[in-house]
Amino acid sequence: MDQNQMKKAVAEAAIAYVPEGSIVGVGTGSTANFFIDALGAMRDRIAGAVASSEASAARLCALGIPLLDLNDVTDMPVYVDGADEVTSQLAMIKGGGGALTREKIVGAVARTFVCIADGSKLVATLGRFPLPVEVIPMARAHVARALEALGGRPVLRAGFKTDNGNVILDVHGLSITDPVALETHIDGITGVVTVGLFARRPADILLLGGPDGVAEHRRPGAGLP
Ligand code: 5RP
């Protein structure tokens, strides 16, 4: 299987985690797009979806899947999304597609976070992929200085605005040995909207694509049924 086939395979495998009649949280990116396409085939058996980006909302709409406002949702059994990097503890770097803030919000509401990724995304230590940080535009220089003080090299994502009207700093050169502490620290920098570290609320289940198919990894302590 090539990388695209692995993405499709994990996305299709994630359908098994979607309870009939439920509201589904939907991520953003090429792997999530395969999941949306698979969800289209069961659109009459779900109550609807909450999207983590305008792009995913448009794709869900095109398939006739009812879109719901997160504020109207009290129970979301599952959120399915890709990742840029994921560890064996199921901590992730996300935000390569720039949707990290809404992804983190929708993921926070879901009871179970299912990460779908091809095998290339599994890493021992997070940080080779530049860490996306969504920033209020007027705070860009201030936040960049604070990120440099942490040993990173922040680079403004050129010509890009998030769905929330903010900018992204991609931070190169970090070796993230304590993702929970770094997430907390960067979240505390004034002007930061969201850091693309998903460690305080990691995934609960990882569906990882490999040459021989899809393997399920459950996070120890995730409290899954
Ligand atoms: C978007 C994300 C994506 O999940 C991440 O970038 C992975 O994307 P892809 O599935 O295209 O490899 O966090 O903000």
Coordinates of N, CA and C and ligand atoms in Angstrom, one line a residue:
M1 N 0.8 -1.2 0.0 CA 0.0 0.0 0.0 C 0.9 1.3 0.0
D2 N 0.5 2.2 -0.9 CA 1.2 3.5 -0.8 C 0.6 4.4 0.3
Q3 N 1.1 5.6 0.5 CA 0.6 6.4 1.6 C -0.9 6.8 1.4
N4 N -1.3 7.1 0.2 CA -2.7 7.4 0.0 C -3.6 6.2 0.2
Q5 N -3.1 5.1 -0.2 CA -4.0 3.9 0.1 C -4.1 3.6 1.6
M6 N -3.0 3.9 2.3 CA -3.0 3.7 3.8 C -4.0 4.7 4.4
K7 N -4.0 6.0 3.9 CA -4.9 7.0 4.5 C -6.3 6.5 4.2
K8 N -6.6 6.0 3.0 CA -8.0 5.6 2.7 C -8.4 4.4 3.6
A9 N -7.4 3.5 3.8 CA -7.7 2.3 4.6 C -8.0 2.6 6.0
V10 N -7.2 3.5 6.6 CA -7.5 3.9 8.0 C -8.8 4.7 8.1
A11 N -9.1 5.5 7.1 CA -10.3 6.3 7.1 C -11.5 5.4 7.1
E12 N -11.5 4.4 6.2 CA -12.6 3.5 6.1 C -12.7 2.6 7.3
A13 N -11.6 2.3 7.9 CA -11.7 1.5 9.2 C -12.3 2.3 10.3
A14 N -12.2 3.6 10.3 CA -12.8 4.4 11.4 C -14.3 4.4 11.4
I15 N -14.9 4.0 10.2 CA -16.4 4.0 10.2 C -16.9 3.0 11.2
A16 N -16.2 2.0 11.5 CA -16.6 1.0 12.5 C -16.8 1.6 13.9
Y17 N -16.2 2.8 14.1 CA -16.2 3.4 15.5 C -17.4 4.4 15.6
V18 N -18.1 4.6 14.5 CA -19.2 5.5 14.5 C -20.5 4.8 14.8
P19 N -21.1 5.1 16.0 CA -22.3 4.5 16.4 C -23.5 5.0 15.5
E20 N -24.4 4.0 15.1 CA -25.6 4.4 14.4 C -26.4 5.5 15.1
G21 N -26.9 6.4 14.3 CA -27.7 7.5 14.9 C -27.0 8.6 15.6
S22 N -25.6 8.6 15.6 CA -24.8 9.5 16.4 C -24.5 10.8 15.6
I23 N -24.0 11.7 16.4 CA -23.4 13.0 15.8 C -21.9 12.7 15.8
V24 N -21.3 12.9 14.6 CA -19.9 12.6 14.4 C -19.1 13.9 14.3
G25 N -18.0 13.9 15.0 CA -17.0 15.0 14.9 C -16.1 14.7 13.7
V26 N -15.8 15.6 12.9 CA -15.1 15.4 11.6 C -13.9 16.3 11.5
G27 N -12.7 15.7 11.3 CA -11.5 16.5 11.2 C -11.2 17.1 9.9
T28 N -10.0 17.5 9.6 CA -9.6 18.2 8.4 C -8.3 17.6 7.9
G29 N -8.2 17.6 6.5 CA -7.0 17.2 5.9 C -7.3 16.0 4.9
S30 N -6.2 15.5 4.3 CA -6.5 14.5 3.2 C -7.0 13.2 3.8
T31 N -6.5 12.8 5.0 CA -7.0 11.6 5.6 C -8.4 11.7 6.1
A32 N -8.7 12.9 6.7 CA -10.1 13.2 7.1 C -11.0 13.2 5.9
N33 N -10.5 13.7 4.7 CA -11.4 13.7 3.5 C -11.8 12.3 3.1
F34 N -10.9 11.4 3.2 CA -11.2 10.0 2.9 C -12.3 9.5 3.9
F35 N -12.2 10.0 5.2 CA -13.2 9.6 6.2 C -14.6 10.2 5.8
I36 N -14.6 11.5 5.4 CA -15.8 12.1 5.0 C -16.5 11.4 3.9
D37 N -15.7 11.0 2.9 CA -16.2 10.2 1.7 C -16.8 8.9 2.2
A38 N -16.2 8.2 3.1 CA -16.7 7.0 3.6 C -18.0 7.2 4.4
L39 N -18.0 8.4 5.2 CA -19.2 8.7 6.0 C -20.4 9.0 5.0
G40 N -20.1 9.5 3.9 CA -21.2 9.7 2.9 C -22.0 8.5 2.6
A41 N -21.4 7.3 2.6 CA -22.1 6.1 2.3 C -23.0 5.7 3.5
M42 N -22.8 6.3 4.7 CA -23.8 5.9 5.8 C -24.5 7.2 6.3
R43 N -24.7 8.1 5.4 CA -25.3 9.4 5.8 C -26.7 9.2 6.4
D44 N -27.4 8.2 5.9 CA -28.8 8.0 6.4 C -28.8 7.3 7.8
R45 N -27.6 6.9 8.2 CA -27.6 6.2 9.5 C -26.9 7.0 10.6
I46 N -26.6 8.3 10.3 CA -26.1 9.2 11.4 C -27.0 10.4 11.5
A47 N -26.9 11.0 12.7 CA -27.8 12.2 12.9 C -27.2 13.4 12.3
G48 N -25.9 13.4 12.0 CA -25.2 14.6 11.4 C -23.8 14.6 11.8
A49 N -23.1 15.7 11.4 CA -21.7 15.9 11.7 C -21.4 17.3 12.1
V50 N -20.3 17.4 12.9 CA -19.8 18.7 13.3 C -18.4 18.8 12.6
A51 N -18.2 19.9 11.8 CA -17.0 20.0 11.1 C -15.9 20.8 11.8
S52 N -14.6 20.5 11.6 CA -13.6 21.2 12.3 C -13.0 22.3 11.4
S53 N -13.6 22.5 10.2 CA -13.1 23.6 9.3 C -14.1 23.9 8.2
E54 N -14.0 25.0 7.6 CA -14.9 25.3 6.5 C -14.7 24.3 5.3
A55 N -13.5 23.9 5.1 CA -13.2 22.9 4.0 C -14.0 21.6 4.3
S56 N -13.9 21.1 5.5 CA -14.6 19.8 5.8 C -16.1 20.1 5.8
A57 N -16.5 21.2 6.2 CA -18.0 21.5 6.2 C -18.5 21.5 4.7
A58 N -17.7 22.0 3.8 CA -18.1 22.1 2.4 C -18.2 20.6 1.8
R59 N -17.2 19.8 2.2 CA -17.2 18.5 1.7 C -18.3 17.6 2.3
L60 N -18.6 17.8 3.6 CA -19.8 17.1 4.2 C -21.1 17.5 3.5
C61 N -21.2 18.8 3.3 CA -22.4 19.4 2.7 C -22.6 18.8 1.3
A62 N -21.5 18.7 0.5 CA -21.6 18.2 -0.9 C -22.1 16.8 -0.9
L63 N -21.9 16.0 0.2 CA -22.3 14.6 0.3 C -23.7 14.5 0.9
G64 N -24.3 15.6 1.2 CA -25.6 15.6 1.8 C -25.7 15.2 3.3
I65 N -24.5 15.3 4.0 CA -24.5 15.0 5.4 C -24.9 16.2 6.2
P66 N -25.9 16.1 7.0 CA -26.4 17.3 7.8 C -25.3 17.8 8.7
L67 N -25.1 19.2 8.6 CA -24.1 19.8 9.5 C -24.7 20.4 10.7
L68 N -24.1 20.2 11.8 CA -24.6 20.7 13.1 C -23.7 21.8 13.7
D69 N -24.2 22.7 14.4 CA -23.5 23.7 15.2 C -23.0 23.0 16.5
L70 N -21.8 23.1 16.8 CA -21.2 22.5 18.0 C -22.0 22.9 19.2
N71 N -22.5 24.1 19.2 CA -23.2 24.7 20.4 C -24.5 24.0 20.7
D72 N -25.0 23.3 19.6 CA -26.3 22.6 19.8 C -26.1 21.1 20.1
V73 N -24.8 20.7 20.3 CA -24.5 19.3 20.5 C -24.1 19.0 22.0
T74 N -24.8 18.1 22.6 CA -24.4 17.8 24.0 C -23.7 16.4 24.0
D75 N -24.0 15.6 23.1 CA -23.3 14.3 23.1 C -22.7 13.9 21.7
M76 N -21.4 13.8 21.7 CA -20.7 13.4 20.5 C -19.8 12.2 20.8
P77 N -20.3 11.0 20.4 CA -19.5 9.8 20.8 C -18.1 9.7 20.2
V78 N -17.9 10.3 19.0 CA -16.6 10.1 18.4 C -16.2 11.3 17.5
Y79 N -14.9 11.6 17.6 CA -14.3 12.5 16.7 C -13.2 11.8 15.9
V80 N -13.2 12.0 14.6 CA -12.2 11.3 13.8 C -11.3 12.3 13.0
D81 N -10.0 12.2 13.1 CA -9.2 13.2 12.5 C -7.8 12.6 12.2
G82 N -7.1 13.2 11.3 CA -5.7 12.8 11.0 C -4.7 13.5 12.0
A83 N -3.4 13.3 11.7 CA -2.4 14.0 12.5 C -1.1 14.2 11.6
D84 N -0.3 15.1 12.0 CA 1.0 15.3 11.3 C 2.0 14.4 12.0
E85 N 2.0 14.2 13.3 CA 2.8 13.3 14.0 C 2.0 12.7 15.1
V86 N 2.3 11.5 15.5 CA 1.7 10.8 16.6 C 2.7 9.9 17.3
T87 N 2.6 9.9 18.7 CA 3.5 9.0 19.4 C 2.8 7.8 19.9
S88 N 3.5 6.8 20.5 CA 2.9 5.6 21.0 C 2.0 5.9 22.2
Q89 N 2.1 7.1 22.8 CA 1.2 7.5 23.9 C 0.0 8.3 23.3
L90 N -0.1 8.4 22.0 CA -1.1 9.0 21.2 C -1.2 10.5 21.4
A91 N -0.1 11.1 21.8 CA 0.0 12.6 21.7 C 0.3 12.9 20.3
M92 N -0.2 14.1 19.9 CA -0.1 14.4 18.4 C 0.4 15.9 18.2
I93 N 1.0 16.1 17.0 CA 1.1 17.4 16.4 C 0.1 17.4 15.3
K94 N -0.7 18.5 15.4 CA -1.8 18.7 14.4 C -1.7 20.2 13.9
G95 N -2.4 20.5 12.8 CA -2.5 21.8 12.3 C -1.7 22.1 11.0
G96 N -1.2 21.0 10.4 CA -0.6 21.2 9.1 C -1.5 21.8 8.1
G97 N -2.8 21.5 8.3 CA -3.8 22.1 7.4 C -4.4 23.4 8.0
G98 N -3.9 23.8 9.1 CA -4.3 25.1 9.7 C -5.6 25.1 10.5
A99 N -6.1 23.9 10.7 CA -7.5 23.9 11.4 C -7.4 23.5 12.9
L100 N -6.2 23.7 13.5 CA -5.9 23.2 14.8 C -6.9 23.6 15.9
T101 N -7.3 24.9 15.8 CA -8.2 25.4 16.9 C -9.5 24.7 16.9
R102 N -10.1 24.7 15.7 CA -11.5 24.0 15.7 C -11.3 22.5 15.9
E103 N -10.2 22.0 15.5 CA -10.0 20.5 15.7 C -9.9 20.3 17.2
K104 N -9.2 21.1 17.9 CA -9.1 20.9 19.4 C -10.4 21.1 20.1
I105 N -11.2 22.1 19.6 CA -12.5 22.3 20.2 C -13.4 21.1 20.0
V106 N -13.5 20.7 18.8 CA -14.5 19.6 18.5 C -14.0 18.3 19.2
G107 N -12.6 18.1 19.2 CA -12.1 16.9 19.8 C -12.3 16.9 21.3
A108 N -12.4 18.1 21.9 CA -12.6 18.2 23.4 C -14.0 17.8 23.8
V109 N -15.0 18.0 22.8 CA -16.4 17.7 23.1 C -16.6 16.1 23.0
A110 N -15.8 15.5 22.1 CA -16.1 14.1 21.8 C -15.7 13.2 23.0
R111 N -16.4 12.1 23.1 CA -16.1 11.1 24.1 C -14.8 10.3 23.7
T112 N -14.7 10.0 22.5 CA -13.6 9.2 22.0 C -13.0 9.9 20.8
F113 N -11.6 10.1 20.8 CA -10.9 10.7 19.7 C -10.2 9.6 19.0
V114 N -10.6 9.4 17.7 CA -9.9 8.4 16.9 C -9.0 9.1 15.9
C115 N -7.7 8.8 16.1 CA -6.7 9.4 15.1 C -6.5 8.4 14.0
I116 N -6.6 8.9 12.8 CA -6.3 8.0 11.6 C -5.1 8.5 10.9
A117 N -4.1 7.6 10.7 CA -2.8 8.1 10.2 C -2.1 7.0 9.4
D118 N -1.4 7.4 8.4 CA -0.6 6.4 7.7 C 0.7 6.2 8.6
G119 N 1.4 5.1 8.4 CA 2.5 4.7 9.2 C 3.6 5.8 9.3
S120 N 3.7 6.6 8.3 CA 4.8 7.6 8.4 C 4.6 8.6 9.5
K121 N 3.4 8.7 10.0 CA 3.2 9.7 11.1 C 3.6 9.3 12.5
L122 N 3.9 8.0 12.6 CA 4.3 7.6 14.0 C 5.7 7.9 14.3
V123 N 6.0 8.6 15.4 CA 7.3 9.1 15.8 C 7.6 8.7 17.2
A124 N 8.9 8.6 17.5 CA 9.3 8.4 18.9 C 9.2 9.7 19.7
T125 N 9.6 10.8 19.1 CA 9.6 12.1 19.7 C 8.9 13.1 18.8
L126 N 8.0 13.9 19.3 CA 7.3 14.9 18.5 C 8.3 16.1 18.2
G127 N 8.2 16.7 17.0 CA 8.9 17.9 16.7 C 9.6 18.0 15.4
R128 N 9.8 16.9 14.8 CA 10.4 17.0 13.4 C 9.5 17.8 12.5
F129 N 8.2 17.5 12.6 CA 7.2 18.3 11.9 C 7.1 19.7 12.6
P130 N 7.2 20.8 11.9 CA 7.1 22.1 12.5 C 5.8 22.3 13.3
L131 N 5.9 22.7 14.5 CA 4.7 22.8 15.4 C 3.9 24.1 15.0
P132 N 2.7 23.9 14.6 CA 1.8 25.0 14.2 C 1.3 25.7 15.5
V133 N 1.3 27.0 15.5 CA 0.8 27.8 16.6 C -0.1 28.9 15.9
E134 N -1.4 28.9 16.3 CA -2.3 29.9 15.8 C -2.3 31.1 16.7
V135 N -2.1 32.3 16.1 CA -1.8 33.5 16.8 C -2.7 34.7 16.3
I136 N -3.1 35.5 17.3 CA -3.8 36.7 16.9 C -2.8 37.6 16.1
P137 N -3.2 38.1 15.0 CA -2.3 38.8 14.1 C -1.4 39.9 14.8
M138 N -2.0 40.7 15.6 CA -1.2 41.8 16.2 C -0.2 41.3 17.3
A139 N -0.3 40.0 17.6 CA 0.6 39.4 18.6 C 1.8 38.6 18.0
R140 N 1.8 38.6 16.6 CA 2.7 37.7 15.9 C 4.2 37.9 16.4
A141 N 4.7 39.1 16.4 CA 6.1 39.3 16.7 C 6.4 39.0 18.2
H142 N 5.4 39.3 19.1 CA 5.6 39.0 20.5 C 5.7 37.5 20.7
V143 N 4.7 36.8 20.1 CA 4.7 35.3 20.3 C 5.9 34.7 19.6
A144 N 6.3 35.2 18.5 CA 7.5 34.7 17.8 C 8.8 34.8 18.8
R145 N 8.9 35.9 19.4 CA 10.0 36.1 20.4 C 9.9 35.1 21.5
A146 N 8.7 34.9 22.0 CA 8.6 33.9 23.1 C 8.9 32.5 22.7
L147 N 8.5 32.2 21.4 CA 8.8 30.8 20.9 C 10.3 30.6 20.6
E148 N 11.0 31.7 20.2 CA 12.4 31.7 20.1 C 13.1 31.4 21.4
A149 N 12.6 32.0 22.4 CA 13.2 31.8 23.8 C 13.1 30.4 24.2
L150 N 12.1 29.6 23.6 CA 12.0 28.2 23.9 C 13.0 27.3 23.1
G151 N 13.7 28.0 22.2 CA 14.6 27.3 21.4 C 14.1 26.9 20.0
G152 N 12.9 27.4 19.7 CA 12.3 27.1 18.4 C 12.6 28.2 17.4
R153 N 12.3 27.9 16.1 CA 12.5 28.9 15.0 C 11.1 29.1 14.3
P154 N 10.4 30.0 14.8 CA 9.0 30.2 14.2 C 9.1 30.9 12.9
V155 N 8.3 30.3 12.0 CA 8.2 30.9 10.6 C 6.7 31.1 10.3
L156 N 6.5 32.4 9.9 CA 5.1 32.7 9.5 C 4.6 32.0 8.3
R157 N 3.5 31.3 8.4 CA 2.9 30.6 7.3 C 2.4 31.6 6.2
A158 N 3.2 31.7 5.1 CA 3.0 32.8 4.2 C 1.6 32.7 3.5
G159 N 0.9 33.8 3.4 CA -0.3 33.9 2.6 C -1.4 33.1 3.2
F160 N -1.4 32.8 4.5 CA -2.4 31.9 5.1 C -3.1 32.6 6.2
K161 N -4.4 32.5 6.2 CA -5.3 32.9 7.3 C -6.1 31.7 7.8
T162 N -6.3 31.5 9.1 CA -7.1 30.4 9.5 C -8.6 30.8 9.3
D163 N -9.4 29.8 9.5 CA -10.9 30.0 9.4 C -11.3 31.1 10.5
N164 N -10.5 31.3 11.5 CA -10.8 32.2 12.6 C -10.2 33.6 12.3
G165 N -9.6 33.8 11.2 CA -9.0 35.1 10.8 C -7.6 35.4 11.4
N166 N -7.0 34.3 11.9 CA -5.7 34.5 12.5 C -4.5 34.0 11.7
V167 N -3.3 34.1 12.2 CA -2.1 33.7 11.4 C -1.5 32.4 12.1
I168 N -0.6 31.7 11.4 CA 0.0 30.5 11.9 C 1.5 30.8 11.9
L169 N 2.1 30.5 13.1 CA 3.6 30.4 13.1 C 3.9 28.9 13.2
D170 N 4.7 28.4 12.2 CA 5.2 27.0 12.2 C 6.6 27.0 12.9
V171 N 6.7 26.3 14.0 CA 7.9 26.4 14.8 C 8.8 25.2 14.5
H172 N 10.0 25.5 13.9 CA 10.9 24.5 13.6 C 11.9 24.3 14.7
G173 N 12.5 23.1 14.7 CA 13.7 22.9 15.6 C 13.4 22.5 17.0
L174 N 12.2 22.1 17.3 CA 11.8 21.7 18.7 C 11.9 20.2 18.8
S175 N 12.5 19.8 19.9 CA 12.5 18.3 20.2 C 11.6 18.2 21.4
I176 N 10.4 17.7 21.3 CA 9.4 17.8 22.3 C 9.4 16.6 23.2
T177 N 10.1 16.7 24.3 CA 10.2 15.5 25.2 C 9.1 15.5 26.2
D178 N 8.6 16.6 26.5 CA 7.4 16.7 27.4 C 6.3 17.5 26.8
P179 N 5.5 16.8 26.0 CA 4.5 17.5 25.2 C 3.4 18.2 26.0
V180 N 3.1 17.5 27.2 CA 2.0 18.1 28.1 C 2.5 19.5 28.6
A181 N 3.8 19.5 29.1 CA 4.3 20.7 29.7 C 4.4 21.8 28.6
L182 N 4.9 21.4 27.4 CA 5.1 22.4 26.3 C 3.7 23.0 25.9
E183 N 2.7 22.1 25.8 CA 1.4 22.6 25.4 C 0.9 23.6 26.4
T184 N 1.0 23.3 27.7 CA 0.6 24.2 28.7 C 1.3 25.5 28.6
H185 N 2.7 25.4 28.4 CA 3.5 26.6 28.4 C 3.1 27.5 27.2
I186 N 3.0 26.9 26.0 CA 2.7 27.8 24.8 C 1.3 28.3 24.9
D187 N 0.4 27.6 25.4 CA -1.0 28.1 25.5 C -1.0 29.3 26.4
G188 N 0.0 29.4 27.3 CA 0.0 30.5 28.3 C 0.6 31.8 27.7
I189 N 1.2 31.8 26.5 CA 1.8 33.0 25.9 C 0.7 33.9 25.4
T190 N 0.7 35.1 25.9 CA -0.4 36.0 25.5 C -0.4 36.2 24.0
G191 N -1.6 36.1 23.4 CA -1.7 36.2 21.9 C -1.8 34.9 21.2
V192 N -1.4 33.8 21.9 CA -1.6 32.5 21.3 C -3.0 32.1 21.4
V193 N -3.6 31.6 20.3 CA -5.0 31.1 20.3 C -4.9 29.6 20.6
T194 N -4.1 28.9 19.9 CA -4.0 27.4 20.1 C -2.7 26.9 19.6
V195 N -2.1 26.0 20.4 CA -0.9 25.4 19.9 C -1.3 24.0 19.4
G196 N -0.6 23.6 18.3 CA -1.0 22.3 17.7 C -0.5 21.1 18.3
L197 N -0.2 21.2 19.6 CA 0.1 20.0 20.4 C -1.2 19.4 21.0
F198 N -1.4 18.2 20.8 CA -2.6 17.6 21.4 C -2.1 16.5 22.3
A199 N -1.7 16.9 23.5 CA -1.1 16.0 24.5 C -1.9 16.0 25.8
R200 N -2.5 17.1 26.2 CA -3.3 17.1 27.4 C -4.6 16.3 27.1
R201 N -5.1 16.4 25.9 CA -6.2 15.6 25.5 C -5.7 14.8 24.2
P202 N -5.0 13.7 24.4 CA -4.5 13.0 23.3 C -5.6 12.2 22.6
A203 N -5.2 11.5 21.6 CA -6.2 10.5 21.0 C -6.4 9.4 21.9
D204 N -7.6 8.7 21.8 CA -7.9 7.5 22.6 C -7.6 6.3 21.8
I205 N -7.8 6.4 20.5 CA -7.5 5.2 19.6 C -6.7 5.8 18.4
L206 N -5.7 5.0 18.0 CA -5.0 5.3 16.8 C -5.2 4.2 15.8
L207 N -5.7 4.5 14.6 CA -5.7 3.5 13.6 C -4.6 3.8 12.6
L208 N -3.6 3.0 12.6 CA -2.3 3.2 11.9 C -2.2 2.3 10.7
G209 N -2.0 3.0 9.5 CA -1.9 2.2 8.3 C -0.5 1.7 8.1
G210 N -0.3 0.5 7.7 CA 1.0 -0.1 7.4 C 0.9 -0.9 6.1
P211 N 2.0 -1.4 5.6 CA 1.9 -2.2 4.4 C 1.0 -3.3 4.4
D212 N 0.7 -3.9 5.6 CA -0.2 -5.1 5.7 C -1.6 -4.7 6.1
G213 N -1.9 -3.5 6.3 CA -3.2 -3.1 6.7 C -3.3 -2.2 7.8
V214 N -4.4 -2.2 8.5 CA -4.6 -1.2 9.6 C -4.5 -1.9 11.0
A215 N -3.7 -1.2 11.8 CA -3.6 -1.7 13.2 C -4.2 -0.8 14.2
E216 N -4.9 -1.3 15.2 CA -5.6 -0.4 16.2 C -4.7 -0.4 17.4
H217 N -4.4 0.8 17.9 CA -3.7 1.1 19.2 C -4.6 1.8 20.1
R218 N -4.8 1.3 21.3 CA -5.6 2.0 22.3 C -4.7 2.6 23.3
R219 N -5.0 3.9 23.7 CA -4.2 4.5 24.7 C -4.4 3.9 26.0
P220 N -3.3 3.5 26.7 CA -3.5 2.9 28.1 C -4.2 4.0 28.9
G221 N -5.2 3.6 29.7 CA -5.8 4.6 30.6 C -6.9 5.4 29.9
A222 N -7.2 5.1 28.7 CA -8.2 6.0 27.9 C -9.6 5.7 28.5
G223 N -9.8 4.7 29.2 CA -11.1 4.4 29.8 C -12.2 4.1 28.8
L224 N -11.7 3.4 27.7 CA -12.7 3.0 26.7 C -13.4 1.7 27.1
P225 N -14.6 1.6 26.5 CA -15.4 0.4 26.8 C -14.8 -0.9 26.3
Ligands
5RP1 C1 -5.2 19.8 9.8 C2 -4.6 18.6 10.5 C3 -4.5 17.3 9.8 O1 -5.1 16.3 10.5 C4 -3.0 17.0 9.6 O2 -2.4 18.1 8.9 C5 -2.8 15.7 8.7 O3 -3.2 16.0 7.4 P1 -3.2 14.8 6.3 O4 -4.3 13.9 6.7 O5 -3.5 15.6 5.1 O6 -1.9 14.2 6.3 O7 -4.2 18.7 11.6 O8 -5.1 20.9 10.5

